[in-house]
Backbone as JSON Lines, residues from 0, in Angstrom:
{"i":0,"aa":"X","n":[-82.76,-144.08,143.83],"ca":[-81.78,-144.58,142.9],"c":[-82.14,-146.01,142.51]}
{"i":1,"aa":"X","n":[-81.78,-146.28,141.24],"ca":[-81.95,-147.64,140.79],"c":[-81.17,-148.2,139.33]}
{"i":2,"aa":"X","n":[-80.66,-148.88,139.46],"ca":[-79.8,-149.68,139.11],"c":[-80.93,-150.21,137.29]}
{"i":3,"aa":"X","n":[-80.33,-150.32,136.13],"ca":[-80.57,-150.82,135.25],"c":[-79.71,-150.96,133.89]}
{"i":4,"aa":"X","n":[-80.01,-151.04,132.7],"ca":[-79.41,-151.48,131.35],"c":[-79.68,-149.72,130.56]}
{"i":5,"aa":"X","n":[-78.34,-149.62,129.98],"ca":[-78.51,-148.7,128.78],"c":[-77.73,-149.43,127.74]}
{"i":6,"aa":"X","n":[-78.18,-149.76,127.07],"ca":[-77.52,-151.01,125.52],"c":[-76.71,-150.13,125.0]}
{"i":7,"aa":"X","n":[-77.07,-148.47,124.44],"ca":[-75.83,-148.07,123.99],"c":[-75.17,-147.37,124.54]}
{"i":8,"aa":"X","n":[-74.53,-145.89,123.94],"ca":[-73.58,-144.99,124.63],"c":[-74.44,-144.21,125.12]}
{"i":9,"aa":"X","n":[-73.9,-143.82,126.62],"ca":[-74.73,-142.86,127.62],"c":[-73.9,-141.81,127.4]}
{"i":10,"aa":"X","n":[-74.24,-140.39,126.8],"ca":[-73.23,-139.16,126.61],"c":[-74.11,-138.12,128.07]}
{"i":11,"aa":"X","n":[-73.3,-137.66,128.51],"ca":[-73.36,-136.67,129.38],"c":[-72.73,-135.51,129.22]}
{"i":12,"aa":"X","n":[-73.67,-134.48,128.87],"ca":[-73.17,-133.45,128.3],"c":[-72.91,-131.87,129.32]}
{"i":13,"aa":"X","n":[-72.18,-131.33,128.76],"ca":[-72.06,-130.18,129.49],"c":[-73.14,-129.57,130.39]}
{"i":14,"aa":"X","n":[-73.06,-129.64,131.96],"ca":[-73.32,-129.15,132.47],"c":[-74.02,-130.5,133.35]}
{"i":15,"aa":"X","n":[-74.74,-131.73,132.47],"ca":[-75.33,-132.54,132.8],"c":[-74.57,-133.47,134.5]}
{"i":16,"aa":"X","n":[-75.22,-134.56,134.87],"ca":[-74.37,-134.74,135.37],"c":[-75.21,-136.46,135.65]}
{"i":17,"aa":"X","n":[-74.48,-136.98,136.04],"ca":[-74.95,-139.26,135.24],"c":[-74.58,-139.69,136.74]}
{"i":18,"aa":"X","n":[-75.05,-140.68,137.48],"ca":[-75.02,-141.28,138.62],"c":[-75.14,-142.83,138.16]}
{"i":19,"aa":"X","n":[-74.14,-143.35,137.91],"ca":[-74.64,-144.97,136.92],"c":[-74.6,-146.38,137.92]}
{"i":20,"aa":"X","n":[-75.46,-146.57,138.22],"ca":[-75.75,-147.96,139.23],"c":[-75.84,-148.97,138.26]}
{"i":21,"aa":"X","n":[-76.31,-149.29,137.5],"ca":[-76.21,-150.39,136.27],"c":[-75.53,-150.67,135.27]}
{"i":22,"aa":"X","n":[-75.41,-150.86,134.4],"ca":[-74.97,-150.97,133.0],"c":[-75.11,-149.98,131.84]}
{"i":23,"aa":"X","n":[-73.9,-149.6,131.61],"ca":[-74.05,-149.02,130.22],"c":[-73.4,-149.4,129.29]}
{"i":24,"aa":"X","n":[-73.61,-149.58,127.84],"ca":[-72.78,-149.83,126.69],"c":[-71.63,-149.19,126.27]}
{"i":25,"aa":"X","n":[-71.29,-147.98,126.65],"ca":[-70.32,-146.9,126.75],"c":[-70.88,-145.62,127.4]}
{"i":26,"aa":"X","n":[-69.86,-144.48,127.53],"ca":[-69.75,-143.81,128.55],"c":[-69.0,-142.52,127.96]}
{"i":27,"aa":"X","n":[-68.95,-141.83,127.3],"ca":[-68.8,-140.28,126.87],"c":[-69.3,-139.07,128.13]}
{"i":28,"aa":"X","n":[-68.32,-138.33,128.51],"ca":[-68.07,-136.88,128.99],"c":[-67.59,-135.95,128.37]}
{"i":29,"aa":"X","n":[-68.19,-134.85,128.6],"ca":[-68.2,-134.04,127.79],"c":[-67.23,-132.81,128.72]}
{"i":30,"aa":"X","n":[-66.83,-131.79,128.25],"ca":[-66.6,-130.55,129.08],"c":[-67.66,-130.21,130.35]}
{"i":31,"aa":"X","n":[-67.37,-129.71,131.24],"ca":[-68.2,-129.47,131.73],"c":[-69.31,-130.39,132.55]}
{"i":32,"aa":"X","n":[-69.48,-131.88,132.11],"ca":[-70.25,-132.81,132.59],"c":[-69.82,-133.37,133.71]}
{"i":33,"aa":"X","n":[-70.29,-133.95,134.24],"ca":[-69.9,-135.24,135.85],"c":[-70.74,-135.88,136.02]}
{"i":34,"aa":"X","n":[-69.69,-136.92,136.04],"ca":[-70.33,-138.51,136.15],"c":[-69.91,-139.36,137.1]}
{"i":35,"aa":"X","n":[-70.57,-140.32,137.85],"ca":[-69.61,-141.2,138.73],"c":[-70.18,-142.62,137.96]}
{"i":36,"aa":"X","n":[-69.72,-143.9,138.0],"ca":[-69.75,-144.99,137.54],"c":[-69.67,-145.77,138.69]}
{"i":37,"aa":"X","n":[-70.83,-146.74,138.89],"ca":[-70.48,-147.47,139.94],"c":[-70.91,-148.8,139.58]}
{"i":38,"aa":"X","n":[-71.17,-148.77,138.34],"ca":[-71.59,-149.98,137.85],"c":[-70.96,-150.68,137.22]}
{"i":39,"aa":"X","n":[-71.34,-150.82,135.68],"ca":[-70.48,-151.68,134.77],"c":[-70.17,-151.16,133.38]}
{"i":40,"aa":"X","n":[-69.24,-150.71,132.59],"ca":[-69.98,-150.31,131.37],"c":[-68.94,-151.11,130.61]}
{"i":41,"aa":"X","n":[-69.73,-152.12,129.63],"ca":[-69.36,-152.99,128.64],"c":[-68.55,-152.31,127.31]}
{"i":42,"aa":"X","n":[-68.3,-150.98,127.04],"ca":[-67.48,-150.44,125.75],"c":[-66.49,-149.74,126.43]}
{"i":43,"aa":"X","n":[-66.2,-148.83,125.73],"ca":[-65.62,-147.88,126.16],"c":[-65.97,-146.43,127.02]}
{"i":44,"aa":"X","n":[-65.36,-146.18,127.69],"ca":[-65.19,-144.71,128.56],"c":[-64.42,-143.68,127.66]}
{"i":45,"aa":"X","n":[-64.98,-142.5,127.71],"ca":[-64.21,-141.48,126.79],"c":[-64.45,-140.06,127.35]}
{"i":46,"aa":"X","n":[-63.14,-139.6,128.36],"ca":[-63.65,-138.25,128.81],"c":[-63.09,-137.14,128.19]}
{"i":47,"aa":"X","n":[-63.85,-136.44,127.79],"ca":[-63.0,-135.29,127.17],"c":[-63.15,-134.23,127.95]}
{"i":48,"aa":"X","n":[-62.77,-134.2,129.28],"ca":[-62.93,-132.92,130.14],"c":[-63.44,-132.75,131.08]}
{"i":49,"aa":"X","n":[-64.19,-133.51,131.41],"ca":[-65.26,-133.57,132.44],"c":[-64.85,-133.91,133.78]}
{"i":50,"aa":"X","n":[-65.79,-134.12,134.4],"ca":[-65.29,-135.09,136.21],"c":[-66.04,-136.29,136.21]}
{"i":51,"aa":"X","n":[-65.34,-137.21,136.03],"ca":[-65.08,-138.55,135.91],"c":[-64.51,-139.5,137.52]}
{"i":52,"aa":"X","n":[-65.35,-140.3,138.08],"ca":[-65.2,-141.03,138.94],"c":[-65.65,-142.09,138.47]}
{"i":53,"aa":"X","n":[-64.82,-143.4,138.7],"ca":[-64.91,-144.85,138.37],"c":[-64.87,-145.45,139.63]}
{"i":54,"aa":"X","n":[-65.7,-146.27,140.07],"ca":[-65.62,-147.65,141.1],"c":[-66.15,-148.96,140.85]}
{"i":55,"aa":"X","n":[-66.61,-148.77,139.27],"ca":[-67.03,-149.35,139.04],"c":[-66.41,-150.48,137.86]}
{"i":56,"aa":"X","n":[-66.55,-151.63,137.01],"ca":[-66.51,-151.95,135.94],"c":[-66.27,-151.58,134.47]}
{"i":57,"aa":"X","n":[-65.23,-151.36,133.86],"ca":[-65.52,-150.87,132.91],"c":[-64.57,-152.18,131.62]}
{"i":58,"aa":"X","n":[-64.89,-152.69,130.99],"ca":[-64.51,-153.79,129.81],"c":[-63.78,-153.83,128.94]}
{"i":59,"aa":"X","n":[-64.02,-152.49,128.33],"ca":[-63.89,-151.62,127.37],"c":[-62.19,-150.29,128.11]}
{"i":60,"aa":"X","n":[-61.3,-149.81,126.89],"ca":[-60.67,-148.65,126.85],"c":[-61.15,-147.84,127.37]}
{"i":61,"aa":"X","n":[-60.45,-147.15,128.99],"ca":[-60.89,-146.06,129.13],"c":[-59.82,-144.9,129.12]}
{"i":62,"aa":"X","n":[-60.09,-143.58,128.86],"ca":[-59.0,-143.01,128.23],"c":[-59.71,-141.16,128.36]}
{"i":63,"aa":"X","n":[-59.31,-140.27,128.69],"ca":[-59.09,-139.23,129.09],"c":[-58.99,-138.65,127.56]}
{"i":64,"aa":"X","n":[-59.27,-137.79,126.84],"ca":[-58.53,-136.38,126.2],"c":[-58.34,-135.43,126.73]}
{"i":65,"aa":"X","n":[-57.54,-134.64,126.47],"ca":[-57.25,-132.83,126.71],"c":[-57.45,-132.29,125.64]}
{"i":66,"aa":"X","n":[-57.8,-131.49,125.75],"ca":[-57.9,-130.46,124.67],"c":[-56.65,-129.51,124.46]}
{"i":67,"aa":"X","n":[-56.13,-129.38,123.14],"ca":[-55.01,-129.23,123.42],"c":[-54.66,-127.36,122.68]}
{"i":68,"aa":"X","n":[-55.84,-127.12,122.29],"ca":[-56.61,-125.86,121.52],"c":[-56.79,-124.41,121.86]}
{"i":69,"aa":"X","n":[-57.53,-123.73,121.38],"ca":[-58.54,-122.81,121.78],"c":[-59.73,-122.82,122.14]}
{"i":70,"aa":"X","n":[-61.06,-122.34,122.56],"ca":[-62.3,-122.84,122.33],"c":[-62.86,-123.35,120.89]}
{"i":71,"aa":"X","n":[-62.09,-123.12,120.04],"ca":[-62.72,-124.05,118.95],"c":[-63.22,-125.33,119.21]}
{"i":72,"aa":"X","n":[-62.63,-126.11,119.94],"ca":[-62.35,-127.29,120.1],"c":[-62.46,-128.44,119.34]}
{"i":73,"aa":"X","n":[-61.51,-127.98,118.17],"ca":[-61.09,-129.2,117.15],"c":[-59.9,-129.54,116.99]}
{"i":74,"aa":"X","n":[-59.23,-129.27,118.14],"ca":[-57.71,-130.19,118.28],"c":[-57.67,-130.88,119.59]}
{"i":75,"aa":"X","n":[-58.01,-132.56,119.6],"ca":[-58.05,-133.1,120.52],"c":[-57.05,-134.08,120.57]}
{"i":76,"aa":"X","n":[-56.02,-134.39,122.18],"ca":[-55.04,-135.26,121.69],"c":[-55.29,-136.15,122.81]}
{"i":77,"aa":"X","n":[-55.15,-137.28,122.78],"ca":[-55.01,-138.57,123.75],"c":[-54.24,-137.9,125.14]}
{"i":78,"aa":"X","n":[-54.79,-138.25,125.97],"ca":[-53.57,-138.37,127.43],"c":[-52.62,-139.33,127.24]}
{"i":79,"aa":"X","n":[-51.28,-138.97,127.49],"ca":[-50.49,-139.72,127.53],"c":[-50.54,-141.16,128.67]}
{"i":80,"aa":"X","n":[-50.18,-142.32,127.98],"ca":[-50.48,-143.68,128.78],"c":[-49.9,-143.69,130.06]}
{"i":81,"aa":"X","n":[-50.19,-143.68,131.18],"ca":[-49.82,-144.12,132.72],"c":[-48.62,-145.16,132.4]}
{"i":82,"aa":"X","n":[-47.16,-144.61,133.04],"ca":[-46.68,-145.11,133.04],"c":[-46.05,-146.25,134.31]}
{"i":83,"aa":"X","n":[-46.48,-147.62,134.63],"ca":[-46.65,-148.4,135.65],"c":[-45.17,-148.96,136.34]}
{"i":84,"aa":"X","n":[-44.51,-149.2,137.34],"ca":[-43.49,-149.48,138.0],"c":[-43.17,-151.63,137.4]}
């Protein structure tokens, strides 16, 4: 394992699966993908389905979709915001 820079968006796609020790510019999951983050990522995080673990840094909006559809999958809606005490 080793630790480095990805300047833009790292997408991890179905089936794929991302182990991130360094830096990324953003961070896309896909259905089906898994990722853990242990680094830093300077944009945004965007999972649409996947398995998603953070311990890491992130700068940028991170934010979950569901799919809210059929397999088409062209109706995507935000997770509703965590509501805090």
């Amino acid at each position: 394992m080793a630790g480095g820079l990805i300047a833009g968006t790292l997408t991890v796609e179905s089936g794929g699966y991302a182990y991130i020790l360094g830096t990324v510019g953003g961070l896309v999951i896909e259905p089906g993908a898994r990722a853990k983050l242990r680094g830093t990522c300077t944009g945004d995080v965007t999972n649409h389905g996947g398995d998603l673990t953070i311990s890491g840094v992130v700068w940028g909006p991170a934010r979950t979709i569901h799919h809210s559809g059929d397999a088409g999958g062209e109706d995507w809606a935000l997770a509703p915001e965590p509501s805090w005490p």
